[in-house]
């Protein structure tokens, strides 16, 4: 398994996020810098045309996704917004909202929901954008063309902030619940518990990913592990233990940590794990 770890200063619920673009690059959010690094998935080397820190007002990057249009969508936790950028150049795109500044795609925080803060985000099978709302403790849904919210967030069913989310082949949505150390399943909008609280030693489900076998991988941020669950939600095994590895030449500002925060398959079917702290690719 390839394990690419990227520099990240630790903060609770400020997750390092990673995704693979259609053009094969890794896109890794750097929270405190307020940017997105573009990395070669084969070598781990930095590539040009990344999203510069603070671009379009980006603050505290907490989610990254590539849309069906090939553009890059980023959660700006510090401003309560989702921003978007050209997939090739990394430059802000014109806002779909009248009078909106370049780069502004959607706004979560408002006078009625002032505590809303976007986290992990994914595009659903129908093409719309789903965003975990840390502060509002809900999952929000936005039109992928207009940036307008499709339906208001339902009454919260999460004990703590919702973290990673993923869509199953069954059409259901699966969301990690930090507060209950569980994974919820939404079928037709109705929630049920899919992975029982603390099953397999789960502490903090920060990211979810379905394997080709149909099993679910759950990244356990503070458990320093990745756990695997069967298609019925029962515990299968500890898939991986994440350990500190600074490599032979760690940078002087290294903040070592073994906390995994996100996971993705590369084009060759290998798993790439983002961790909090500073390490070299291995």
PDB file of C-alpha atoms in Angstrom:
ATOM      1  CA  UNK A   1       0.000   0.000   0.000  1.00  0.00           C
ATOM      2  CA  UNK A   2       1.258   3.464  -0.851  1.00  0.00           C
ATOM      3  CA  UNK A   3       0.968   5.890   2.034  1.00  0.00           C
ATOM      4  CA  UNK A   4       1.466   9.505   1.022  1.00  0.00           C
ATOM      5  CA  UNK A   5       1.431  11.790   4.035  1.00  0.00           C
ATOM      6  CA  UNK A   6       1.454  15.528   3.764  1.00  0.00           C
ATOM      7  CA  UNK A   7       2.435  18.330   6.137  1.00  0.00           C
ATOM      8  CA  UNK A   8      -0.519  19.412   8.240  1.00  0.00           C
ATOM      9  CA  UNK A   9      -0.770  21.294  11.532  1.00  0.00           C
ATOM     10  CA  UNK A  10      -3.142  19.470  13.825  1.00  0.00           C
ATOM     11  CA  UNK A  11      -6.471  20.814  15.010  1.00  0.00           C
ATOM     12  CA  UNK A  12      -9.633  19.039  16.106  1.00  0.00           C
ATOM     13  CA  UNK A  13     -12.175  18.675  13.287  1.00  0.00           C
ATOM     14  CA  UNK A  14      -9.839  20.424  10.876  1.00  0.00           C
ATOM     15  CA  UNK A  15      -9.225  17.433   8.672  1.00  0.00           C
ATOM     16  CA  UNK A  16      -6.605  16.964   6.029  1.00  0.00           C
ATOM     17  CA  UNK A  17      -8.422  15.872   2.876  1.00  0.00           C
ATOM     18  CA  UNK A  18      -7.303  14.150  -0.294  1.00  0.00           C
ATOM     19  CA  UNK A  19      -8.868  13.229  -3.631  1.00  0.00           C
ATOM     20  CA  UNK A  20      -7.700  12.069  -7.059  1.00  0.00           C
ATOM     21  CA  UNK A  21      -8.491  14.279 -10.016  1.00  0.00           C
ATOM     22  CA  UNK A  22      -9.542  12.839 -13.370  1.00  0.00           C
ATOM     23  CA  UNK A  23      -6.202  13.999 -14.736  1.00  0.00           C
ATOM     24  CA  UNK A  24      -4.396  11.732 -12.257  1.00  0.00           C
ATOM     25  CA  UNK A  25      -3.046  14.264  -9.763  1.00  0.00           C
ATOM     26  CA  UNK A  26      -3.613  14.048  -6.029  1.00  0.00           C
ATOM     27  CA  UNK A  27      -5.304  17.095  -4.522  1.00  0.00           C
ATOM     28  CA  UNK A  28      -4.532  17.540  -0.833  1.00  0.00           C
ATOM     29  CA  UNK A  29      -6.059  20.228   1.357  1.00  0.00           C
ATOM     30  CA  UNK A  30      -3.729  22.048   3.767  1.00  0.00           C
ATOM     31  CA  UNK A  31      -5.960  23.446   6.454  1.00  0.00           C
ATOM     32  CA  UNK A  32      -4.041  26.200   8.183  1.00  0.00           C
ATOM     33  CA  UNK A  33      -2.426  27.368   4.947  1.00  0.00           C
ATOM     34  CA  UNK A  34      -5.861  27.676   3.359  1.00  0.00           C
ATOM     35  CA  UNK A  35      -4.802  26.059   0.099  1.00  0.00           C
ATOM     36  CA  UNK A  36      -4.753  22.841  -1.923  1.00  0.00           C
ATOM     37  CA  UNK A  37      -1.564  21.087  -3.022  1.00  0.00           C
ATOM     38  CA  UNK A  38      -1.398  19.248  -6.325  1.00  0.00           C
ATOM     39  CA  UNK A  39       0.812  16.167  -5.980  1.00  0.00           C
ATOM     40  CA  UNK A  40       2.057  13.526  -8.407  1.00  0.00           C
ATOM     41  CA  UNK A  41       0.383  10.305  -7.288  1.00  0.00           C
ATOM     42  CA  UNK A  42       3.322   8.168  -8.405  1.00  0.00           C
ATOM     43  CA  UNK A  43       6.217  10.136  -6.890  1.00  0.00           C
ATOM     44  CA  UNK A  44       4.666  12.329  -4.195  1.00  0.00           C
ATOM     45  CA  UNK A  45       6.311  15.393  -5.755  1.00  0.00           C
ATOM     46  CA  UNK A  46       4.553  18.759  -5.742  1.00  0.00           C
ATOM     47  CA  UNK A  47       3.125  19.887  -9.082  1.00  0.00           C
ATOM     48  CA  UNK A  48       2.359  23.384 -10.398  1.00  0.00           C
ATOM     49  CA  UNK A  49      -1.103  24.953 -10.758  1.00  0.00           C
ATOM     50  CA  UNK A  50      -2.128  24.271  -7.186  1.00  0.00           C
ATOM     51  CA  UNK A  51      -4.663  26.422  -5.322  1.00  0.00           C
ATOM     52  CA  UNK A  52      -2.705  29.157  -3.595  1.00  0.00           C
ATOM     53  CA  UNK A  53      -3.264  29.781   0.128  1.00  0.00           C
ATOM     54  CA  UNK A  54      -6.110  32.240   0.616  1.00  0.00           C
ATOM     55  CA  UNK A  55      -7.194  32.123  -3.032  1.00  0.00           C
ATOM     56  CA  UNK A  56     -10.762  33.490  -3.384  1.00  0.00           C
ATOM     57  CA  UNK A  57     -10.827  33.951   0.392  1.00  0.00           C
ATOM     58  CA  UNK A  58     -10.136  30.295   1.215  1.00  0.00           C
ATOM     59  CA  UNK A  59      -9.656  29.777   4.959  1.00  0.00           C
ATOM     60  CA  UNK A  60      -9.116  26.496   6.817  1.00  0.00           C
ATOM     61  CA  UNK A  61      -9.442  23.943   4.002  1.00  0.00           C
ATOM     62  CA  UNK A  62     -11.583  21.050   5.255  1.00  0.00           C
ATOM     63  CA  UNK A  63     -12.778  19.254   2.117  1.00  0.00           C
ATOM     64  CA  UNK A  64     -11.730  18.785  -1.516  1.00  0.00           C
ATOM     65  CA  UNK A  65     -13.599  17.141  -4.399  1.00  0.00           C
ATOM     66  CA  UNK A  66     -13.451  17.130  -8.191  1.00  0.00           C
ATOM     67  CA  UNK A  67     -16.824  17.712  -9.814  1.00  0.00           C
ATOM     68  CA  UNK A  68     -18.332  16.062 -12.895  1.00  0.00           C
ATOM     69  CA  UNK A  69     -17.218  19.188 -14.764  1.00  0.00           C
ATOM     70  CA  UNK A  70     -13.566  18.537 -13.865  1.00  0.00           C
ATOM     71  CA  UNK A  71     -13.358  21.599 -11.622  1.00  0.00           C
ATOM     72  CA  UNK A  72     -12.108  21.556  -8.027  1.00  0.00           C
ATOM     73  CA  UNK A  73     -14.510  22.247  -5.159  1.00  0.00           C
ATOM     74  CA  UNK A  74     -13.133  23.154  -1.732  1.00  0.00           C
ATOM     75  CA  UNK A  75     -14.717  23.563   1.702  1.00  0.00           C
ATOM     76  CA  UNK A  76     -13.650  26.840   3.312  1.00  0.00           C
ATOM     77  CA  UNK A  77     -14.397  26.137   6.942  1.00  0.00           C
ATOM     78  CA  UNK A  78     -13.247  29.562   8.075  1.00  0.00           C
ATOM     79  CA  UNK A  79     -15.790  31.399   5.909  1.00  0.00           C
ATOM     80  CA  UNK A  80     -18.671  28.891   5.853  1.00  0.00           C
ATOM     81  CA  UNK A  81     -18.461  28.543   2.081  1.00  0.00           C
ATOM     82  CA  UNK A  82     -17.737  26.107  -0.720  1.00  0.00           C
ATOM     83  CA  UNK A  83     -15.366  27.595  -3.288  1.00  0.00           C
ATOM     84  CA  UNK A  84     -14.492  26.311  -6.748  1.00  0.00           C
ATOM     85  CA  UNK A  85     -11.550  26.533  -9.091  1.00  0.00           C
ATOM     86  CA  UNK A  86     -10.548  25.613 -12.617  1.00  0.00           C
ATOM     87  CA  UNK A  87      -9.368  21.994 -12.629  1.00  0.00           C
ATOM     88  CA  UNK A  88      -6.340  22.727 -14.817  1.00  0.00           C
ATOM     89  CA  UNK A  89      -5.111  26.125 -13.653  1.00  0.00           C
ATOM     90  CA  UNK A  90      -6.312  26.195 -10.034  1.00  0.00           C
ATOM     91  CA  UNK A  91      -7.672  29.719 -10.550  1.00  0.00           C
ATOM     92  CA  UNK A  92     -11.058  30.831  -9.109  1.00  0.00           C
ATOM     93  CA  UNK A  93     -14.058  30.495 -11.417  1.00  0.00           C
ATOM     94  CA  UNK A  94     -16.837  33.079 -11.867  1.00  0.00           C
ATOM     95  CA  UNK A  95     -19.506  32.701  -9.204  1.00  0.00           C
ATOM     96  CA  UNK A  96     -22.902  31.335 -10.300  1.00  0.00           C
ATOM     97  CA  UNK A  97     -24.535  33.829  -7.898  1.00  0.00           C
ATOM     98  CA  UNK A  98     -25.404  37.349  -8.994  1.00  0.00           C
ATOM     99  CA  UNK A  99     -22.883  39.696  -7.424  1.00  0.00           C
ATOM    100  CA  UNK A 100     -20.852  36.808  -5.993  1.00  0.00           C
ATOM    101  CA  UNK A 101     -17.088  37.146  -5.986  1.00  0.00           C
ATOM    102  CA  UNK A 102     -14.967  34.887  -8.175  1.00  0.00           C
ATOM    103  CA  UNK A 103     -14.556  31.447  -6.628  1.00  0.00           C
ATOM    104  CA  UNK A 104     -17.739  31.494  -4.522  1.00  0.00           C
ATOM    105  CA  UNK A 105     -19.878  28.451  -5.346  1.00  0.00           C
ATOM    106  CA  UNK A 106     -22.138  27.980  -2.306  1.00  0.00           C
ATOM    107  CA  UNK A 107     -22.691  29.515   1.117  1.00  0.00           C
ATOM    108  CA  UNK A 108     -23.592  27.430   4.159  1.00  0.00           C
ATOM    109  CA  UNK A 109     -23.409  30.004   6.942  1.00  0.00           C
ATOM    110  CA  UNK A 110     -26.184  32.592   7.069  1.00  0.00           C
ATOM    111  CA  UNK A 111     -28.129  34.675   9.552  1.00  0.00           C
ATOM    112  CA  UNK A 112     -30.344  31.675  10.278  1.00  0.00           C
ATOM    113  CA  UNK A 113     -27.485  29.133  10.384  1.00  0.00           C
ATOM    114  CA  UNK A 114     -24.511  31.163  11.650  1.00  0.00           C
ATOM    115  CA  UNK A 115     -22.625  28.165  13.030  1.00  0.00           C
ATOM    116  CA  UNK A 116     -22.612  26.192   9.767  1.00  0.00           C
ATOM    117  CA  UNK A 117     -19.114  25.150   8.731  1.00  0.00           C
ATOM    118  CA  UNK A 118     -18.440  22.933   5.701  1.00  0.00           C
ATOM    119  CA  UNK A 119     -16.286  19.830   6.007  1.00  0.00           C
ATOM    120  CA  UNK A 120     -15.876  16.811   3.701  1.00  0.00           C
ATOM    121  CA  UNK A 121     -17.776  17.052   0.428  1.00  0.00           C
ATOM    122  CA  UNK A 122     -18.707  14.553  -2.289  1.00  0.00           C
ATOM    123  CA  UNK A 123     -20.669  14.598  -5.516  1.00  0.00           C
ATOM    124  CA  UNK A 124     -23.629  12.245  -5.452  1.00  0.00           C
ATOM    125  CA  UNK A 125     -24.634   9.782  -8.173  1.00  0.00           C
ATOM    126  CA  UNK A 126     -27.102  12.318  -9.564  1.00  0.00           C
ATOM    127  CA  UNK A 127     -24.326  14.908  -9.850  1.00  0.00           C
ATOM    128  CA  UNK A 128     -25.270  17.228  -6.987  1.00  0.00           C
ATOM    129  CA  UNK A 129     -22.868  18.324  -4.256  1.00  0.00           C
ATOM    130  CA  UNK A 130     -23.241  16.977  -0.702  1.00  0.00           C
ATOM    131  CA  UNK A 131     -21.431  18.754   2.126  1.00  0.00           C
ATOM    132  CA  UNK A 132     -20.956  17.651   5.727  1.00  0.00           C
ATOM    133  CA  UNK A 133     -21.897  20.620   7.899  1.00  0.00           C
ATOM    134  CA  UNK A 134     -19.764  20.421  11.063  1.00  0.00           C
ATOM    135  CA  UNK A 135     -21.451  23.245  12.939  1.00  0.00           C
ATOM    136  CA  UNK A 136     -24.978  22.544  11.757  1.00  0.00           C
ATOM    137  CA  UNK A 137     -24.561  18.798  12.379  1.00  0.00           C
ATOM    138  CA  UNK A 138     -26.274  17.884   9.126  1.00  0.00           C
ATOM    139  CA  UNK A 139     -25.523  17.019   5.488  1.00  0.00           C
ATOM    140  CA  UNK A 140     -26.379  19.747   2.997  1.00  0.00           C
ATOM    141  CA  UNK A 141     -27.179  19.281  -0.700  1.00  0.00           C
ATOM    142  CA  UNK A 142     -26.462  21.851  -3.432  1.00  0.00           C
ATOM    143  CA  UNK A 143     -27.283  22.078  -7.117  1.00  0.00           C
ATOM    144  CA  UNK A 144     -24.063  21.376  -9.025  1.00  0.00           C
ATOM    145  CA  UNK A 145     -24.816  24.086 -11.600  1.00  0.00           C
ATOM    146  CA  UNK A 146     -26.359  26.962  -9.662  1.00  0.00           C
ATOM    147  CA  UNK A 147     -24.769  26.474  -6.226  1.00  0.00           C
ATOM    148  CA  UNK A 148     -28.207  26.863  -4.635  1.00  0.00           C
ATOM    149  CA  UNK A 149     -29.272  24.578  -1.793  1.00  0.00           C
ATOM    150  CA  UNK A 150     -31.721  21.981  -3.064  1.00  0.00           C
ATOM    151  CA  UNK A 151     -33.407  21.115   0.204  1.00  0.00           C
ATOM    152  CA  UNK A 152     -32.984  22.660   3.639  1.00  0.00           C
ATOM    153  CA  UNK A 153     -31.006  20.518   6.076  1.00  0.00           C
ATOM    154  CA  UNK A 154     -33.183  18.054   7.985  1.00  0.00           C
ATOM    155  CA  UNK A 155     -33.378  17.966  11.751  1.00  0.00           C
ATOM    156  CA  UNK A 156     -30.028  16.727  12.944  1.00  0.00           C
ATOM    157  CA  UNK A 157     -29.668  13.052  13.754  1.00  0.00           C
ATOM    158  CA  UNK A 158     -25.962  13.254  14.510  1.00  0.00           C
ATOM    159  CA  UNK A 159     -24.622  13.122  18.052  1.00  0.00           C
ATOM    160  CA  UNK A 160     -21.538  15.049  16.949  1.00  0.00           C
ATOM    161  CA  UNK A 161     -20.264  16.621  13.743  1.00  0.00           C
ATOM    162  CA  UNK A 162     -20.803  14.528  10.603  1.00  0.00           C
ATOM    163  CA  UNK A 163     -17.481  13.693   9.008  1.00  0.00           C
ATOM    164  CA  UNK A 164     -16.713  11.544   5.970  1.00  0.00           C
ATOM    165  CA  UNK A 165     -19.515  10.617   3.590  1.00  0.00           C
ATOM    166  CA  UNK A 166     -19.734   8.154   0.733  1.00  0.00           C
ATOM    167  CA  UNK A 167     -22.387   6.794  -1.643  1.00  0.00           C
ATOM    168  CA  UNK A 168     -23.023   3.073  -1.869  1.00  0.00           C
ATOM    169  CA  UNK A 169     -23.861   1.038  -4.955  1.00  0.00           C
ATOM    170  CA  UNK A 170     -27.307   0.646  -3.367  1.00  0.00           C
ATOM    171  CA  UNK A 171     -27.919   4.369  -3.827  1.00  0.00           C
ATOM    172  CA  UNK A 172     -27.807   5.059  -0.095  1.00  0.00           C
ATOM    173  CA  UNK A 173     -25.639   7.667   1.617  1.00  0.00           C
ATOM    174  CA  UNK A 174     -23.276   6.712   4.436  1.00  0.00           C
ATOM    175  CA  UNK A 175     -21.985   9.301   6.900  1.00  0.00           C
ATOM    176  CA  UNK A 176     -19.577   9.045   9.822  1.00  0.00           C
ATOM    177  CA  UNK A 177     -20.796  10.464  13.157  1.00  0.00           C
ATOM    178  CA  UNK A 178     -17.956  11.788  15.308  1.00  0.00           C
ATOM    179  CA  UNK A 179     -20.095  12.070  18.414  1.00  0.00           C
ATOM    180  CA  UNK A 180     -21.365   8.490  18.547  1.00  0.00           C
ATOM    181  CA  UNK A 181     -18.345   6.757  16.930  1.00  0.00           C
ATOM    182  CA  UNK A 182     -20.684   5.168  14.398  1.00  0.00           C
ATOM    183  CA  UNK A 183     -21.668   5.293  10.724  1.00  0.00           C
ATOM    184  CA  UNK A 184     -25.199   6.251   9.722  1.00  0.00           C
ATOM    185  CA  UNK A 185     -26.962   5.087   6.585  1.00  0.00           C
ATOM    186  CA  UNK A 186     -29.528   7.267   4.825  1.00  0.00           C
ATOM    187  CA  UNK A 187     -31.980   5.396   2.614  1.00  0.00           C
ATOM    188  CA  UNK A 188     -34.688   7.512   1.019  1.00  0.00           C
ATOM    189  CA  UNK A 189     -33.727  10.266   3.429  1.00  0.00           C
ATOM    190  CA  UNK A 190     -34.381   8.096   6.485  1.00  0.00           C
ATOM    191  CA  UNK A 191     -31.400   7.443   8.809  1.00  0.00           C
ATOM    192  CA  UNK A 192     -30.408   4.195  10.460  1.00  0.00           C
ATOM    193  CA  UNK A 193     -27.261   3.028  12.234  1.00  0.00           C
ATOM    194  CA  UNK A 194     -25.085   1.040   9.827  1.00  0.00           C
ATOM    195  CA  UNK A 195     -21.895   0.618  11.880  1.00  0.00           C
ATOM    196  CA  UNK A 196     -22.762   0.371  15.558  1.00  0.00           C
ATOM    197  CA  UNK A 197     -21.081   2.791  18.003  1.00  0.00           C
ATOM    198  CA  UNK A 198     -17.454   1.840  18.777  1.00  0.00           C
ATOM    199  CA  UNK A 199     -17.750  -1.358  16.694  1.00  0.00           C
ATOM    200  CA  UNK A 200     -14.283  -2.844  16.208  1.00  0.00           C
ATOM    201  CA  UNK A 201     -12.796  -0.159  18.443  1.00  0.00           C
ATOM    202  CA  UNK A 202     -13.944   2.743  16.252  1.00  0.00           C
ATOM    203  CA  UNK A 203     -13.381   6.149  17.867  1.00  0.00           C
ATOM    204  CA  UNK A 204     -13.673   8.907  15.256  1.00  0.00           C
ATOM    205  CA  UNK A 205     -14.862   8.057  11.713  1.00  0.00           C
ATOM    206  CA  UNK A 206     -13.292  10.818   9.621  1.00  0.00           C
ATOM    207  CA  UNK A 207     -13.500   9.290   6.131  1.00  0.00           C
ATOM    208  CA  UNK A 208     -15.371   6.456   4.396  1.00  0.00           C
ATOM    209  CA  UNK A 209     -14.547   4.489   1.251  1.00  0.00           C
ATOM    210  CA  UNK A 210     -16.171   1.431  -0.290  1.00  0.00           C
ATOM    211  CA  UNK A 211     -13.842  -1.316  -1.494  1.00  0.00           C
ATOM    212  CA  UNK A 212     -14.467  -3.184  -4.780  1.00  0.00           C
ATOM    213  CA  UNK A 213     -15.603  -6.129  -2.623  1.00  0.00           C
ATOM    214  CA  UNK A 214     -18.458  -4.053  -1.198  1.00  0.00           C
ATOM    215  CA  UNK A 215     -16.834  -3.802   2.231  1.00  0.00           C
ATOM    216  CA  UNK A 216     -16.576  -0.378   3.829  1.00  0.00           C
ATOM    217  CA  UNK A 217     -13.281   1.165   4.946  1.00  0.00           C
ATOM    218  CA  UNK A 218     -13.580   3.643   7.818  1.00  0.00           C
ATOM    219  CA  UNK A 219     -10.669   5.922   8.647  1.00  0.00           C
ATOM    220  CA  UNK A 220     -10.416   6.256  12.436  1.00  0.00           C
ATOM    221  CA  UNK A 221      -8.725   9.612  13.068  1.00  0.00           C
ATOM    222  CA  UNK A 222      -7.835   9.296  16.749  1.00  0.00           C
ATOM    223  CA  UNK A 223      -7.732   5.499  16.688  1.00  0.00           C
ATOM    224  CA  UNK A 224      -4.744   5.726  14.313  1.00  0.00           C
ATOM    225  CA  UNK A 225      -6.199   2.985  12.147  1.00  0.00           C
ATOM    226  CA  UNK A 226      -8.372   2.048   9.189  1.00  0.00           C
ATOM    227  CA  UNK A 227     -11.144  -0.438   9.940  1.00  0.00           C
ATOM    228  CA  UNK A 228     -12.992  -2.694   7.520  1.00  0.00           C
ATOM    229  CA  UNK A 229     -16.691  -3.557   7.803  1.00  0.00           C
ATOM    230  CA  UNK A 230     -18.802  -6.127   5.960  1.00  0.00           C
ATOM    231  CA  UNK A 231     -21.654  -5.129   3.592  1.00  0.00           C
ATOM    232  CA  UNK A 232     -24.097  -5.545   6.496  1.00  0.00           C
ATOM    233  CA  UNK A 233     -22.132  -3.136   8.704  1.00  0.00           C
ATOM    234  CA  UNK A 234     -20.610  -5.753  11.000  1.00  0.00           C
ATOM    235  CA  UNK A 235     -16.931  -5.494  11.893  1.00  0.00           C
ATOM    236  CA  UNK A 236     -14.534  -7.465   9.696  1.00  0.00           C
ATOM    237  CA  UNK A 237     -10.986  -6.550  10.715  1.00  0.00           C
ATOM    238  CA  UNK A 238      -8.437  -3.839  11.332  1.00  0.00           C
ATOM    239  CA  UNK A 239      -7.353  -3.099   7.775  1.00  0.00           C
ATOM    240  CA  UNK A 240      -4.306  -0.985   8.672  1.00  0.00           C
ATOM    241  CA  UNK A 241      -2.558   0.532  11.666  1.00  0.00           C
ATOM    242  CA  UNK A 242      -1.164   3.988  10.912  1.00  0.00           C
ATOM    243  CA  UNK A 243       2.189   4.670  12.563  1.00  0.00           C
ATOM    244  CA  UNK A 244       4.424   7.711  12.756  1.00  0.00           C
ATOM    245  CA  UNK A 245       7.036   7.679   9.996  1.00  0.00           C
ATOM    246  CA  UNK A 246       9.077  10.846   9.584  1.00  0.00           C
ATOM    247  CA  UNK A 247      11.316   9.228   6.993  1.00  0.00           C
ATOM    248  CA  UNK A 248      15.081   9.758   6.699  1.00  0.00           C
ATOM    249  CA  UNK A 249      14.997  13.550   6.236  1.00  0.00           C
ATOM    250  CA  UNK A 250      12.025  15.130   8.029  1.00  0.00           C
ATOM    251  CA  UNK A 251      11.584  18.892   7.618  1.00  0.00           C
ATOM    252  CA  UNK A 252      12.668  20.952  10.641  1.00  0.00           C
ATOM    253  CA  UNK A 253       9.102  22.144  11.255  1.00  0.00           C
ATOM    254  CA  UNK A 254       7.797  18.569  11.326  1.00  0.00           C
ATOM    255  CA  UNK A 255       4.800  18.019  13.568  1.00  0.00           C
ATOM    256  CA  UNK A 256       4.708  14.217  13.802  1.00  0.00           C
ATOM    257  CA  UNK A 257       1.348  12.559  14.053  1.00  0.00           C
ATOM    258  CA  UNK A 258      -0.078   9.207  13.112  1.00  0.00           C
ATOM    259  CA  UNK A 259      -3.700  10.363  12.828  1.00  0.00           C
ATOM    260  CA  UNK A 260      -5.164   9.302   9.442  1.00  0.00           C
ATOM    261  CA  UNK A 261      -7.795  11.706   8.129  1.00  0.00           C
ATOM    262  CA  UNK A 262      -8.729  10.693   4.580  1.00  0.00           C
ATOM    263  CA  UNK A 263      -8.209   7.869   2.104  1.00  0.00           C
ATOM    264  CA  UNK A 264      -8.599   7.422  -1.648  1.00  0.00           C
ATOM    265  CA  UNK A 265      -7.790   4.879  -4.355  1.00  0.00           C
ATOM    266  CA  UNK A 266      -5.284   5.937  -6.974  1.00  0.00           C
ATOM    267  CA  UNK A 267      -5.656   4.972 -10.640  1.00  0.00           C
ATOM    268  CA  UNK A 268      -3.749   1.728 -10.057  1.00  0.00           C
ATOM    269  CA  UNK A 269      -6.045   0.621  -7.252  1.00  0.00           C
ATOM    270  CA  UNK A 270      -3.620   1.416  -4.425  1.00  0.00           C
ATOM    271  CA  UNK A 271      -4.815   3.187  -1.301  1.00  0.00           C
ATOM    272  CA  UNK A 272      -3.380   6.601  -0.481  1.00  0.00           C
ATOM    273  CA  UNK A 273      -3.845   7.829   3.081  1.00  0.00           C
ATOM    274  CA  UNK A 274      -3.529  11.427   4.245  1.00  0.00           C
ATOM    275  CA  UNK A 275      -2.391  11.851   7.846  1.00  0.00           C
ATOM    276  CA  UNK A 276      -2.074  14.783  10.212  1.00  0.00           C
ATOM    277  CA  UNK A 277       1.493  15.889  10.771  1.00  0.00           C
ATOM    278  CA  UNK A 278       4.587  15.731   8.583  1.00  0.00           C
ATOM    279  CA  UNK A 279       6.061  12.640   6.964  1.00  0.00           C
ATOM    280  CA  UNK A 280       7.738  11.593   3.772  1.00  0.00           C
ATOM    281  CA  UNK A 281       6.104   9.391   1.150  1.00  0.00           C
ATOM    282  CA  UNK A 282       6.719   5.677   1.661  1.00  0.00           C
TER     283      UNK A 282
END
